[in-house]
Amino acid sequence: MTMIEDKTPQRTSIAQLGEFALIDHLTKNFEIIQPSTLKGIGDDAAVLDFKDKKVVISTDILVEGVHFDLAYMPLKHLGYKAVTTNISDICAMNAKATQITVSIAVSNRFPLEALDELFAGITHASNEYKVDVIGGDTTSSQKGLIISITVIGEADEEEIVYRNGAKQTDLLVVTGDIGAAYMGLQVLEREKQVFQVNPNSQPDLDAYTYLIERQLKPEARKDVRTLLHALEIKPTSMIDISDGLSSEIMHLCKQSNVGCNLYEDKLPLDPQLINVCEEFDIDSTTVAINGGEDYELLFTIAMEDFDKIKGNPNFSIIGHMTQESEGIHLITRANTKIPLKARGWDAMTE
Protein backbone atom coordinates (compact mmCIF):
# COMPACT_ATOMS: atom_id res chain seq x y z
CA MET A 1 0.00 0.00 0.00
CA THR A 2 1.70 3.14 -1.18
CA MET A 3 0.99 6.74 -0.38
CA ILE A 4 3.12 8.01 -3.28
CA GLU A 5 0.98 8.15 -6.42
CA ASP A 6 1.94 8.06 -10.06
CA LYS A 7 2.04 11.73 -11.11
CA THR A 8 1.29 11.05 -14.80
CA PRO A 9 -1.65 8.66 -14.88
CA GLN A 10 -3.99 8.59 -17.85
CA ARG A 11 -6.99 10.85 -17.22
CA THR A 12 -10.12 10.47 -19.30
CA SER A 13 -12.68 13.15 -18.47
CA ILE A 14 -16.09 11.71 -17.56
CA ALA A 15 -17.74 14.66 -19.33
CA GLN A 16 -16.35 13.28 -22.63
CA LEU A 17 -18.50 10.18 -22.30
CA GLY A 18 -21.80 11.58 -21.06
CA GLU A 19 -24.01 9.69 -18.59
CA PHE A 20 -25.26 6.82 -20.76
CA ALA A 21 -21.90 5.91 -22.25
CA LEU A 22 -20.45 6.12 -18.71
CA ILE A 23 -23.08 3.69 -17.38
CA ASP A 24 -22.43 1.30 -20.27
CA HIS A 25 -18.69 1.53 -19.61
CA LEU A 26 -18.92 0.98 -15.83
CA THR A 27 -21.46 -1.85 -15.96
CA LYS A 28 -20.12 -3.93 -18.85
CA ASN A 29 -18.35 -6.42 -16.54
CA PHE A 30 -21.36 -7.29 -14.38
CA GLU A 31 -22.72 -10.78 -15.06
CA ILE A 32 -26.01 -12.24 -13.86
CA ILE A 33 -25.63 -15.34 -11.67
CA GLN A 34 -28.67 -15.41 -9.34
CA PRO A 35 -31.74 -17.36 -10.55
CA SER A 36 -33.97 -14.72 -8.90
CA THR A 37 -32.65 -12.01 -11.27
CA LEU A 38 -35.01 -12.00 -14.27
CA LYS A 39 -33.80 -8.63 -15.59
CA GLY A 40 -30.79 -6.67 -14.38
CA ILE A 41 -29.32 -3.48 -15.85
CA GLY A 42 -30.70 -2.11 -19.12
CA ASP A 43 -34.39 -1.38 -18.65
CA ASP A 44 -36.44 1.13 -16.64
CA ALA A 45 -36.33 -1.20 -13.64
CA ALA A 46 -34.86 -4.53 -12.61
CA VAL A 47 -37.15 -7.56 -12.31
CA LEU A 48 -36.69 -10.11 -9.53
CA ASP A 49 -38.55 -13.33 -8.75
CA PHE A 50 -38.23 -14.75 -5.24
CA LYS A 51 -41.16 -17.18 -5.49
CA ASP A 52 -42.07 -18.19 -1.91
CA LYS A 53 -39.07 -16.55 -0.20
CA LYS A 54 -39.17 -13.40 1.90
CA VAL A 55 -37.18 -10.45 0.54
CA VAL A 56 -34.89 -8.39 2.80
CA ILE A 57 -33.58 -4.99 1.71
CA SER A 58 -31.05 -2.59 3.23
CA THR A 59 -29.43 0.57 1.94
CA ASP A 60 -26.37 2.60 2.92
CA ILE A 61 -24.74 5.84 1.85
CA LEU A 62 -21.00 6.61 2.04
CA VAL A 63 -19.77 10.19 1.80
CA GLU A 64 -16.18 11.23 1.16
CA GLY A 65 -14.76 13.02 4.20
CA VAL A 66 -17.39 11.50 6.51
CA HIS A 67 -17.11 7.75 5.92
CA PHE A 68 -13.83 7.45 4.04
CA ASP A 69 -10.61 9.36 3.38
CA LEU A 70 -9.03 8.84 -0.04
CA ALA A 71 -5.61 9.81 1.39
CA TYR A 72 -5.25 6.18 2.50
CA MET A 73 -8.33 4.38 1.17
CA PRO A 74 -7.54 3.05 -2.34
CA LEU A 75 -10.57 3.34 -4.64
CA LYS A 76 -10.56 -0.39 -5.37
CA HIS A 77 -10.73 -1.16 -1.63
CA LEU A 78 -13.47 1.44 -1.23
CA GLY A 79 -15.60 -0.25 -3.89
CA TYR A 80 -15.10 -3.61 -2.21
CA LYS A 81 -15.85 -2.27 1.27
CA ALA A 82 -18.96 -0.41 0.11
CA VAL A 83 -20.42 -3.74 -1.05
CA THR A 84 -19.34 -5.96 1.87
CA THR A 85 -20.50 -3.57 4.60
CA ASN A 86 -23.96 -3.54 3.00
CA ILE A 87 -24.08 -7.31 2.65
CA SER A 88 -23.26 -7.49 6.37
CA ASP A 89 -26.72 -6.03 7.11
CA ILE A 90 -28.34 -8.89 5.22
CA CYS A 91 -26.17 -11.42 7.09
CA ALA A 92 -27.44 -9.82 10.32
CA MET A 93 -30.97 -10.86 9.32
CA ASN A 94 -29.76 -14.48 8.85
CA ALA A 95 -30.53 -14.07 5.15
CA LYS A 96 -28.59 -14.52 1.89
CA ALA A 97 -27.67 -11.45 -0.18
CA THR A 98 -28.60 -11.87 -3.86
CA GLN A 99 -28.60 -8.47 -5.64
CA ILE A 100 -27.28 -4.92 -5.20
CA THR A 101 -27.83 -1.55 -6.83
CA VAL A 102 -24.96 0.94 -6.95
CA SER A 103 -25.40 4.71 -7.18
CA ILE A 104 -22.57 7.23 -7.29
CA ALA A 105 -22.27 11.01 -7.33
CA VAL A 106 -18.86 12.12 -8.50
CA SER A 107 -17.09 15.46 -8.98
CA ASN A 108 -15.04 16.36 -12.04
CA ARG A 109 -11.75 15.83 -10.17
CA PHE A 110 -12.29 12.09 -10.69
CA PRO A 111 -11.26 10.88 -14.16
CA LEU A 112 -12.76 7.77 -15.75
CA GLU A 113 -9.73 5.72 -14.62
CA ALA A 114 -10.56 6.46 -10.97
CA LEU A 115 -14.11 5.17 -11.45
CA ASP A 116 -12.71 2.07 -13.18
CA GLU A 117 -10.72 1.38 -9.98
CA LEU A 118 -13.81 1.89 -7.81
CA PHE A 119 -15.89 -0.41 -10.02
CA ALA A 120 -13.12 -3.04 -10.12
CA GLY A 121 -13.55 -3.28 -6.33
CA ILE A 122 -17.35 -3.43 -6.64
CA THR A 123 -17.06 -6.16 -9.30
CA HIS A 124 -14.58 -8.15 -7.20
CA ALA A 125 -16.92 -8.03 -4.17
CA SER A 126 -20.00 -8.93 -6.22
CA ASN A 127 -18.18 -11.98 -7.63
CA GLU A 128 -16.82 -12.96 -4.21
CA TYR A 129 -20.26 -12.74 -2.55
CA LYS A 130 -22.21 -13.96 -5.60
CA VAL A 131 -24.54 -10.96 -5.78
CA ASP A 132 -25.85 -9.51 -9.04
CA VAL A 133 -25.45 -5.78 -9.70
CA ILE A 134 -28.87 -4.98 -11.17
CA GLY A 135 -28.98 -1.19 -11.43
CA GLY A 136 -28.26 2.16 -9.83
CA ASP A 137 -27.63 5.74 -10.86
CA THR A 138 -24.76 8.09 -11.66
CA THR A 139 -24.80 11.83 -11.23
CA SER A 140 -22.39 14.69 -10.64
CA SER A 141 -21.40 16.06 -7.25
CA GLN A 142 -20.12 19.48 -6.19
CA LYS A 143 -17.85 18.21 -3.46
CA GLY A 144 -16.46 14.72 -3.71
CA LEU A 145 -17.48 11.12 -4.06
CA ILE A 146 -20.75 9.75 -2.71
CA ILE A 147 -21.66 6.06 -2.99
CA SER A 148 -25.05 4.59 -2.17
CA ILE A 149 -25.62 0.85 -2.28
CA THR A 150 -28.88 -0.99 -1.78
CA VAL A 151 -28.67 -4.72 -1.12
CA ILE A 152 -31.48 -7.23 -1.59
CA GLY A 153 -31.52 -10.68 -0.06
CA GLU A 154 -33.75 -13.67 0.47
CA ALA A 155 -34.65 -16.07 3.27
CA ASP A 156 -37.38 -18.45 4.32
CA GLU A 157 -39.72 -16.75 6.77
CA GLU A 158 -38.71 -19.04 9.65
CA GLU A 159 -34.98 -18.33 9.11
CA ILE A 160 -35.14 -14.55 9.53
CA VAL A 161 -33.71 -13.17 12.78
CA TYR A 162 -34.72 -9.72 14.05
CA ARG A 163 -33.23 -7.49 16.76
CA ASN A 164 -36.20 -7.89 19.06
CA GLY A 165 -36.23 -11.58 20.00
CA ALA A 166 -33.68 -11.78 22.85
CA LYS A 167 -34.96 -13.35 26.09
CA GLN A 168 -33.80 -12.68 29.67
CA THR A 169 -31.59 -15.76 30.07
CA ASP A 170 -30.13 -15.83 26.54
CA LEU A 171 -26.39 -15.98 25.96
CA LEU A 172 -24.69 -13.15 24.05
CA VAL A 173 -22.37 -14.37 21.28
CA VAL A 174 -20.02 -12.60 18.86
CA THR A 175 -18.23 -13.92 15.77
CA GLY A 176 -14.51 -13.43 15.08
CA ASP A 177 -12.63 -10.72 16.97
CA ILE A 178 -13.43 -7.07 17.62
CA GLY A 179 -11.70 -3.67 17.77
CA ALA A 180 -9.16 -4.32 15.01
CA ALA A 181 -10.80 -2.13 12.35
CA TYR A 182 -10.77 0.90 14.66
CA MET A 183 -7.08 0.47 15.47
CA GLY A 184 -6.35 0.01 11.76
CA LEU A 185 -7.94 3.43 11.25
CA GLN A 186 -5.78 4.93 14.04
CA VAL A 187 -2.61 3.59 12.36
CA LEU A 188 -3.66 4.99 8.96
CA GLU A 189 -4.55 8.37 10.46
CA ARG A 190 -1.16 8.52 12.18
CA GLU A 191 0.69 7.69 8.95
CA LYS A 192 -1.36 10.33 7.12
CA GLN A 193 -0.14 12.98 9.62
CA VAL A 194 3.47 11.85 9.11
CA PHE A 195 2.99 11.89 5.33
CA GLN A 196 1.60 15.43 5.41
CA VAL A 197 4.73 16.63 7.25
CA ASN A 198 7.13 14.62 5.09
CA PRO A 199 5.65 13.46 1.74
CA ASN A 200 8.77 11.39 1.00
CA SER A 201 8.40 9.17 4.04
CA GLN A 202 7.23 5.65 3.24
CA PRO A 203 5.33 4.03 6.10
CA ASP A 204 6.45 0.61 7.34
CA LEU A 205 3.13 -1.06 8.05
CA ASP A 206 4.26 -4.69 8.48
CA ALA A 207 3.40 -4.71 12.18
CA TYR A 208 -0.15 -3.56 11.43
CA THR A 209 -1.21 -5.68 8.43
CA TYR A 210 -4.17 -7.41 10.10
CA LEU A 211 -5.55 -4.19 11.60
CA ILE A 212 -5.23 -2.29 8.31
CA GLU A 213 -6.87 -5.10 6.38
CA ARG A 214 -9.78 -5.06 8.83
CA GLN A 215 -10.23 -1.35 8.14
CA LEU A 216 -9.64 -1.24 4.37
CA LYS A 217 -11.03 -4.62 3.30
CA PRO A 218 -13.63 -5.85 5.78
CA GLU A 219 -15.57 -9.02 4.98
CA ALA A 220 -19.24 -9.71 5.65
CA ARG A 221 -19.86 -12.90 7.67
CA LYS A 222 -21.95 -14.73 5.07
CA ASP A 223 -20.52 -17.99 6.46
CA VAL A 224 -22.27 -17.61 9.83
CA ARG A 225 -25.71 -18.53 8.47
CA THR A 226 -24.30 -21.86 7.24
CA LEU A 227 -22.30 -22.45 10.45
CA LEU A 228 -25.36 -21.88 12.65
CA HIS A 229 -27.54 -24.02 10.41
CA ALA A 230 -25.04 -26.90 10.73
CA LEU A 231 -25.05 -26.50 14.54
CA GLU A 232 -28.88 -26.44 14.50
CA ILE A 233 -28.93 -23.07 16.23
CA LYS A 234 -31.33 -20.27 15.35
CA PRO A 235 -30.34 -17.02 17.10
CA THR A 236 -33.11 -15.28 19.05
CA SER A 237 -31.82 -11.83 17.97
CA MET A 238 -28.99 -10.56 15.78
CA ILE A 239 -27.23 -7.38 14.60
CA ASP A 240 -23.96 -6.59 12.82
CA ILE A 241 -21.17 -4.61 14.49
CA SER A 242 -20.82 -1.49 12.41
CA ASP A 243 -21.07 1.25 15.06
CA GLY A 244 -19.33 -0.44 18.02
CA LEU A 245 -20.17 -3.37 20.30
CA SER A 246 -21.71 -1.31 23.14
CA SER A 247 -23.98 0.56 20.74
CA GLU A 248 -25.14 -2.71 19.10
CA ILE A 249 -25.77 -4.39 22.49
CA MET A 250 -27.94 -1.43 23.42
CA HIS A 251 -29.94 -1.80 20.18
CA LEU A 252 -30.62 -5.48 20.97
CA CYS A 253 -31.55 -4.69 24.60
CA LYS A 254 -33.81 -1.78 23.70
CA GLN A 255 -35.67 -3.68 20.97
CA SER A 256 -35.94 -6.90 23.01
CA ASN A 257 -36.76 -5.20 26.33
CA VAL A 258 -33.94 -6.92 28.21
CA GLY A 259 -30.78 -5.98 30.11
CA CYS A 260 -27.29 -7.40 29.61
CA ASN A 261 -24.10 -8.34 31.44
CA LEU A 262 -21.05 -8.18 29.16
CA TYR A 263 -17.82 -9.75 30.51
CA GLU A 264 -14.55 -7.92 29.85
CA ASP A 265 -12.44 -11.08 30.10
CA LYS A 266 -14.54 -12.79 27.40
CA LEU A 267 -13.98 -10.16 24.68
CA PRO A 268 -12.18 -11.75 21.69
CA LEU A 269 -9.12 -9.60 20.89
CA ASP A 270 -6.49 -10.31 18.24
CA PRO A 271 -2.88 -10.30 19.62
CA GLN A 272 -1.92 -7.59 17.10
CA LEU A 273 -4.71 -5.40 18.48
CA ILE A 274 -3.40 -5.79 22.05
CA ASN A 275 0.17 -4.88 20.98
CA VAL A 276 -0.89 -1.82 19.01
CA CYS A 277 -3.18 -0.60 21.82
CA GLU A 278 -0.14 -0.70 24.12
CA GLU A 279 1.91 1.21 21.53
CA PHE A 280 -0.81 3.88 21.22
CA ASP A 281 -1.44 3.83 24.98
CA ILE A 282 -5.13 3.09 24.49
CA ASP A 283 -7.12 0.65 26.60
CA SER A 284 -7.92 -2.41 24.46
CA THR A 285 -11.30 -2.96 26.16
CA THR A 286 -12.36 0.60 25.29
CA VAL A 287 -11.38 -0.04 21.66
CA ALA A 288 -13.16 -3.41 21.53
CA ILE A 289 -16.37 -2.00 22.99
CA ASN A 290 -16.54 1.29 21.12
CA GLY A 291 -14.51 0.74 17.94
CA GLY A 292 -17.00 -0.25 15.28
CA GLU A 293 -16.54 -1.24 11.63
CA ASP A 294 -15.67 -4.84 12.50
CA TYR A 295 -18.72 -6.17 10.61
CA GLU A 296 -18.81 -9.20 12.86
CA LEU A 297 -22.21 -10.54 13.92
CA LEU A 298 -23.55 -10.17 17.45
CA PHE A 299 -26.40 -12.45 18.41
CA THR A 300 -28.24 -14.09 21.27
CA ILE A 301 -29.02 -17.78 21.66
CA ALA A 302 -31.18 -19.75 24.06
CA MET A 303 -29.33 -21.11 27.11
CA GLU A 304 -30.07 -24.70 25.99
CA ASP A 305 -27.94 -24.17 22.87
CA PHE A 306 -24.81 -23.57 25.00
CA ASP A 307 -23.42 -27.09 24.50
CA LYS A 308 -23.78 -26.80 20.71
CA ILE A 309 -21.66 -23.65 20.53
CA LYS A 310 -19.17 -23.86 23.42
CA GLY A 311 -15.57 -24.29 22.29
CA ASN A 312 -16.44 -23.46 18.67
CA PRO A 313 -13.53 -21.33 17.33
CA ASN A 314 -15.88 -19.15 15.22
CA PHE A 315 -17.85 -17.85 18.20
CA SER A 316 -17.20 -16.28 21.60
CA ILE A 317 -19.81 -16.20 24.36
CA ILE A 318 -19.27 -12.73 25.83
CA GLY A 319 -22.23 -12.25 28.15
CA HIS A 320 -25.85 -12.99 28.92
CA MET A 321 -29.12 -11.13 28.84
CA THR A 322 -30.91 -10.17 32.07
CA GLN A 323 -34.22 -8.63 32.97
CA GLU A 324 -34.64 -5.12 31.67
CA SER A 325 -34.66 -3.55 35.15
CA GLU A 326 -31.08 -4.77 35.77
CA GLY A 327 -29.79 -2.48 33.04
CA ILE A 328 -26.81 -2.94 30.70
CA HIS A 329 -23.41 -3.48 32.32
CA LEU A 330 -19.80 -4.37 31.68
CA ILE A 331 -18.41 -6.78 34.27
CA THR A 332 -14.68 -5.93 34.47
CA ARG A 333 -11.80 -8.31 35.06
CA ALA A 334 -11.76 -7.01 38.64
CA ASN A 335 -15.42 -8.04 38.90
CA THR A 336 -16.80 -4.50 39.10
CA LYS A 337 -20.04 -3.66 37.38
CA ILE A 338 -19.93 -0.58 35.12
CA PRO A 339 -22.95 0.75 33.21
CA LEU A 340 -22.32 0.31 29.49
CA LYS A 341 -22.47 3.52 27.48
CA ALA A 342 -22.65 3.74 23.70
CA ARG A 343 -19.59 5.70 22.65
CA GLY A 344 -19.51 4.17 19.19
CA TRP A 345 -19.75 5.89 15.82
CA ASP A 346 -22.65 8.26 15.19
CA ALA A 347 -22.62 9.80 11.72
CA MET A 348 -24.73 12.75 12.84
CA THR A 349 -22.41 13.86 15.65
CA GLU A 350 -18.91 12.93 14.46
XYZ file of C-alpha atoms in Angstrom:
350
model
C 0.000 0.000 0.000
C 1.704 3.140 -1.181
C 0.993 6.743 -0.377
C 3.122 8.009 -3.282
C 0.984 8.151 -6.416
C 1.943 8.062 -10.065
C 2.042 11.727 -11.114
C 1.295 11.053 -14.802
C -1.649 8.659 -14.882
C -3.989 8.590 -17.855
C -6.990 10.847 -17.220
C -10.120 10.469 -19.304
C -12.676 13.152 -18.467
C -16.092 11.713 -17.556
C -17.742 14.661 -19.333
C -16.346 13.277 -22.627
C -18.503 10.179 -22.304
C -21.800 11.577 -21.055
C -24.009 9.693 -18.588
C -25.261 6.825 -20.757
C -21.897 5.910 -22.248
C -20.454 6.116 -18.714
C -23.076 3.693 -17.376
C -22.432 1.299 -20.273
C -18.695 1.527 -19.606
C -18.923 0.982 -15.830
C -21.464 -1.854 -15.957
C -20.121 -3.933 -18.855
C -18.348 -6.421 -16.542
C -21.365 -7.288 -14.377
C -22.723 -10.783 -15.065
C -26.014 -12.240 -13.862
C -25.627 -15.345 -11.669
C -28.672 -15.407 -9.345
C -31.737 -17.358 -10.551
C -33.965 -14.718 -8.901
C -32.653 -12.011 -11.275
C -35.006 -12.003 -14.271
C -33.803 -8.634 -15.595
C -30.792 -6.667 -14.382
C -29.316 -3.484 -15.854
C -30.700 -2.105 -19.125
C -34.392 -1.385 -18.650
C -36.438 1.130 -16.641
C -36.326 -1.202 -13.643
C -34.856 -4.531 -12.614
C -37.153 -7.559 -12.308
C -36.687 -10.112 -9.526
C -38.552 -13.328 -8.749
C -38.233 -14.753 -5.238
C -41.165 -17.181 -5.494
C -42.071 -18.189 -1.907
C -39.069 -16.552 -0.199
C -39.173 -13.402 1.903
C -37.181 -10.452 0.541
C -34.887 -8.394 2.796
C -33.580 -4.987 1.709
C -31.053 -2.595 3.234
C -29.432 0.574 1.943
C -26.373 2.600 2.923
C -24.739 5.837 1.851
C -21.002 6.606 2.042
C -19.771 10.188 1.802
C -16.177 11.233 1.160
C -14.758 13.021 4.196
C -17.387 11.498 6.511
C -17.109 7.748 5.920
C -13.828 7.452 4.045
C -10.614 9.357 3.379
C -9.031 8.837 -0.038
C -5.615 9.810 1.387
C -5.251 6.177 2.497
C -8.333 4.376 1.172
C -7.538 3.049 -2.341
C -10.565 3.341 -4.637
C -10.561 -0.395 -5.370
C -10.728 -1.155 -1.629
C -13.466 1.440 -1.229
C -15.599 -0.246 -3.892
C -15.100 -3.614 -2.215
C -15.850 -2.268 1.274
C -18.965 -0.405 0.107
C -20.423 -3.738 -1.048
C -19.340 -5.960 1.870
C -20.504 -3.570 4.597
C -23.958 -3.538 3.005
C -24.075 -7.313 2.646
C -23.262 -7.487 6.365
C -26.720 -6.026 7.115
C -28.344 -8.893 5.220
C -26.170 -11.421 7.089
C -27.438 -9.815 10.316
C -30.972 -10.863 9.319
C -29.758 -14.477 8.847
C -30.527 -14.071 5.148
C -28.592 -14.523 1.892
C -27.670 -11.452 -0.183
C -28.598 -11.871 -3.865
C -28.598 -8.473 -5.636
C -27.281 -4.924 -5.199
C -27.829 -1.551 -6.829
C -24.957 0.942 -6.950
C -25.401 4.706 -7.181
C -22.571 7.232 -7.294
C -22.274 11.011 -7.330
C -18.861 12.122 -8.502
C -17.085 15.456 -8.985
C -15.040 16.360 -12.043
C -11.749 15.829 -10.166
C -12.293 12.092 -10.693
C -11.262 10.879 -14.162
C -12.760 7.771 -15.745
C -9.727 5.718 -14.624
C -10.558 6.464 -10.973
C -14.107 5.171 -11.448
C -12.711 2.075 -13.178
C -10.717 1.377 -9.984
C -13.813 1.890 -7.807
C -15.889 -0.414 -10.022
C -13.117 -3.036 -10.116
C -13.551 -3.283 -6.327
C -17.349 -3.435 -6.639
C -17.055 -6.158 -9.304
C -14.582 -8.152 -7.196
C -16.920 -8.030 -4.172
C -20.003 -8.933 -6.220
C -18.175 -11.983 -7.631
C -16.825 -12.962 -4.212
C -20.257 -12.742 -2.551
C -22.209 -13.961 -5.598
C -24.535 -10.960 -5.776
C -25.847 -9.511 -9.044
C -25.448 -5.782 -9.702
C -28.871 -4.978 -11.174
C -28.977 -1.192 -11.433
C -28.256 2.163 -9.829
C -27.629 5.738 -10.864
C -24.765 8.088 -11.655
C -24.802 11.834 -11.227
C -22.390 14.688 -10.637
C -21.398 16.056 -7.253
C -20.118 19.480 -6.195
C -17.846 18.214 -3.457
C -16.458 14.722 -3.714
C -17.475 11.117 -4.060
C -20.754 9.748 -2.705
C -21.664 6.057 -2.989
C -25.046 4.590 -2.167
C -25.619 0.849 -2.275
C -28.883 -0.995 -1.779
C -28.674 -4.715 -1.115
C -31.482 -7.226 -1.589
C -31.516 -10.682 -0.058
C -33.753 -13.675 0.470
C -34.648 -16.067 3.270
C -37.380 -18.452 4.316
C -39.716 -16.754 6.773
C -38.714 -19.043 9.650
C -34.981 -18.325 9.110
C -35.139 -14.547 9.527
C -33.714 -13.166 12.778
C -34.720 -9.719 14.053
C -33.227 -7.493 16.755
C -36.203 -7.888 19.061
C -36.228 -11.583 19.998
C -33.681 -11.782 22.845
C -34.959 -13.351 26.095
C -33.797 -12.679 29.670
C -31.587 -15.762 30.068
C -30.134 -15.834 26.536
C -26.391 -15.978 25.957
C -24.688 -13.149 24.046
C -22.370 -14.371 21.284
C -20.018 -12.603 18.864
C -18.227 -13.916 15.766
C -14.506 -13.432 15.079
C -12.635 -10.720 16.974
C -13.426 -7.065 17.618
C -11.701 -3.673 17.775
C -9.163 -4.325 15.012
C -10.800 -2.128 12.347
C -10.773 0.897 14.659
C -7.079 0.471 15.468
C -6.354 0.008 11.758
C -7.941 3.430 11.248
C -5.780 4.934 14.036
C -2.612 3.592 12.362
C -3.657 4.985 8.962
C -4.553 8.371 10.462
C -1.156 8.524 12.182
C 0.690 7.687 8.946
C -1.363 10.334 7.120
C -0.145 12.984 9.618
C 3.465 11.848 9.113
C 2.990 11.886 5.328
C 1.597 15.433 5.408
C 4.729 16.625 7.251
C 7.133 14.618 5.087
C 5.655 13.458 1.741
C 8.771 11.390 1.001
C 8.400 9.171 4.042
C 7.231 5.647 3.237
C 5.330 4.029 6.104
C 6.449 0.609 7.338
C 3.130 -1.062 8.052
C 4.259 -4.687 8.476
C 3.399 -4.713 12.184
C -0.154 -3.565 11.426
C -1.206 -5.684 8.427
C -4.170 -7.408 10.103
C -5.554 -4.189 11.600
C -5.233 -2.292 8.312
C -6.869 -5.096 6.381
C -9.783 -5.064 8.834
C -10.227 -1.346 8.142
C -9.638 -1.240 4.374
C -11.033 -4.615 3.301
C -13.634 -5.848 5.785
C -15.573 -9.016 4.982
C -19.243 -9.712 5.655
C -19.859 -12.896 7.673
C -21.953 -14.730 5.067
C -20.517 -17.995 6.458
C -22.275 -17.611 9.826
C -25.713 -18.527 8.466
C -24.295 -21.859 7.241
C -22.302 -22.454 10.454
C -25.358 -21.885 12.655
C -27.537 -24.021 10.411
C -25.040 -26.903 10.734
C -25.053 -26.499 14.538
C -28.880 -26.444 14.497
C -28.934 -23.071 16.229
C -31.329 -20.269 15.354
C -30.341 -17.022 17.105
C -33.107 -15.279 19.048
C -31.822 -11.829 17.967
C -28.986 -10.564 15.781
C -27.227 -7.377 14.597
C -23.956 -6.593 12.819
C -21.170 -4.610 14.491
C -20.824 -1.486 12.410
C -21.068 1.249 15.062
C -19.333 -0.441 18.019
C -20.172 -3.370 20.303
C -21.709 -1.309 23.136
C -23.977 0.559 20.735
C -25.145 -2.713 19.100
C -25.774 -4.392 22.489
C -27.942 -1.425 23.423
C -29.939 -1.797 20.185
C -30.622 -5.476 20.972
C -31.553 -4.692 24.605
C -33.810 -1.784 23.705
C -35.667 -3.678 20.966
C -35.938 -6.899 23.009
C -36.757 -5.196 26.332
C -33.939 -6.918 28.210
C -30.782 -5.976 30.112
C -27.290 -7.405 29.610
C -24.105 -8.335 31.443
C -21.048 -8.181 29.163
C -17.820 -9.751 30.506
C -14.554 -7.923 29.849
C -12.440 -11.076 30.101
C -14.539 -12.789 27.400
C -13.979 -10.164 24.677
C -12.183 -11.754 21.688
C -9.119 -9.598 20.885
C -6.486 -10.305 18.244
C -2.876 -10.300 19.618
C -1.924 -7.590 17.098
C -4.714 -5.396 18.484
C -3.401 -5.792 22.045
C 0.175 -4.884 20.978
C -0.889 -1.816 19.014
C -3.184 -0.602 21.816
C -0.138 -0.701 24.117
C 1.912 1.207 21.533
C -0.807 3.883 21.223
C -1.438 3.833 24.984
C -5.130 3.090 24.485
C -7.121 0.646 26.601
C -7.918 -2.414 24.464
C -11.296 -2.964 26.157
C -12.356 0.602 25.294
C -11.377 -0.037 21.664
C -13.165 -3.409 21.528
C -16.369 -2.001 22.993
C -16.541 1.293 21.117
C -14.512 0.743 17.944
C -17.000 -0.252 15.284
C -16.545 -1.243 11.628
C -15.673 -4.841 12.502
C -18.717 -6.171 10.606
C -18.814 -9.198 12.860
C -22.213 -10.536 13.917
C -23.550 -10.173 17.453
C -26.402 -12.449 18.412
C -28.238 -14.092 21.270
C -29.020 -17.782 21.657
C -31.179 -19.749 24.064
C -29.330 -21.108 27.111
C -30.072 -24.700 25.993
C -27.936 -24.166 22.870
C -24.811 -23.568 25.002
C -23.419 -27.094 24.504
C -23.776 -26.801 20.710
C -21.665 -23.649 20.533
C -19.166 -23.862 23.422
C -15.571 -24.290 22.291
C -16.438 -23.455 18.670
C -13.535 -21.329 17.325
C -15.880 -19.154 15.218
C -17.847 -17.847 18.204
C -17.197 -16.278 21.604
C -19.809 -16.196 24.363
C -19.269 -12.731 25.830
C -22.235 -12.250 28.147
C -25.855 -12.993 28.917
C -29.122 -11.128 28.840
C -30.909 -10.172 32.066
C -34.224 -8.634 32.968
C -34.639 -5.116 31.665
C -34.664 -3.549 35.153
C -31.080 -4.771 35.772
C -29.786 -2.485 33.037
C -26.809 -2.936 30.700
C -23.415 -3.484 32.324
C -19.804 -4.372 31.682
C -18.408 -6.780 34.270
C -14.682 -5.926 34.471
C -11.796 -8.313 35.064
C -11.760 -7.014 38.642
C -15.424 -8.038 38.896
C -16.795 -4.497 39.104
C -20.042 -3.657 37.379
C -19.925 -0.582 35.125
C -22.950 0.755 33.209
C -22.318 0.311 29.492
C -22.469 3.516 27.482
C -22.646 3.739 23.697
C -19.592 5.703 22.645
C -19.507 4.173 19.192
C -19.750 5.895 15.818
C -22.649 8.257 15.194
C -22.620 9.801 11.716
C -24.728 12.751 12.840
C -22.409 13.863 15.652
C -18.911 12.931 14.460
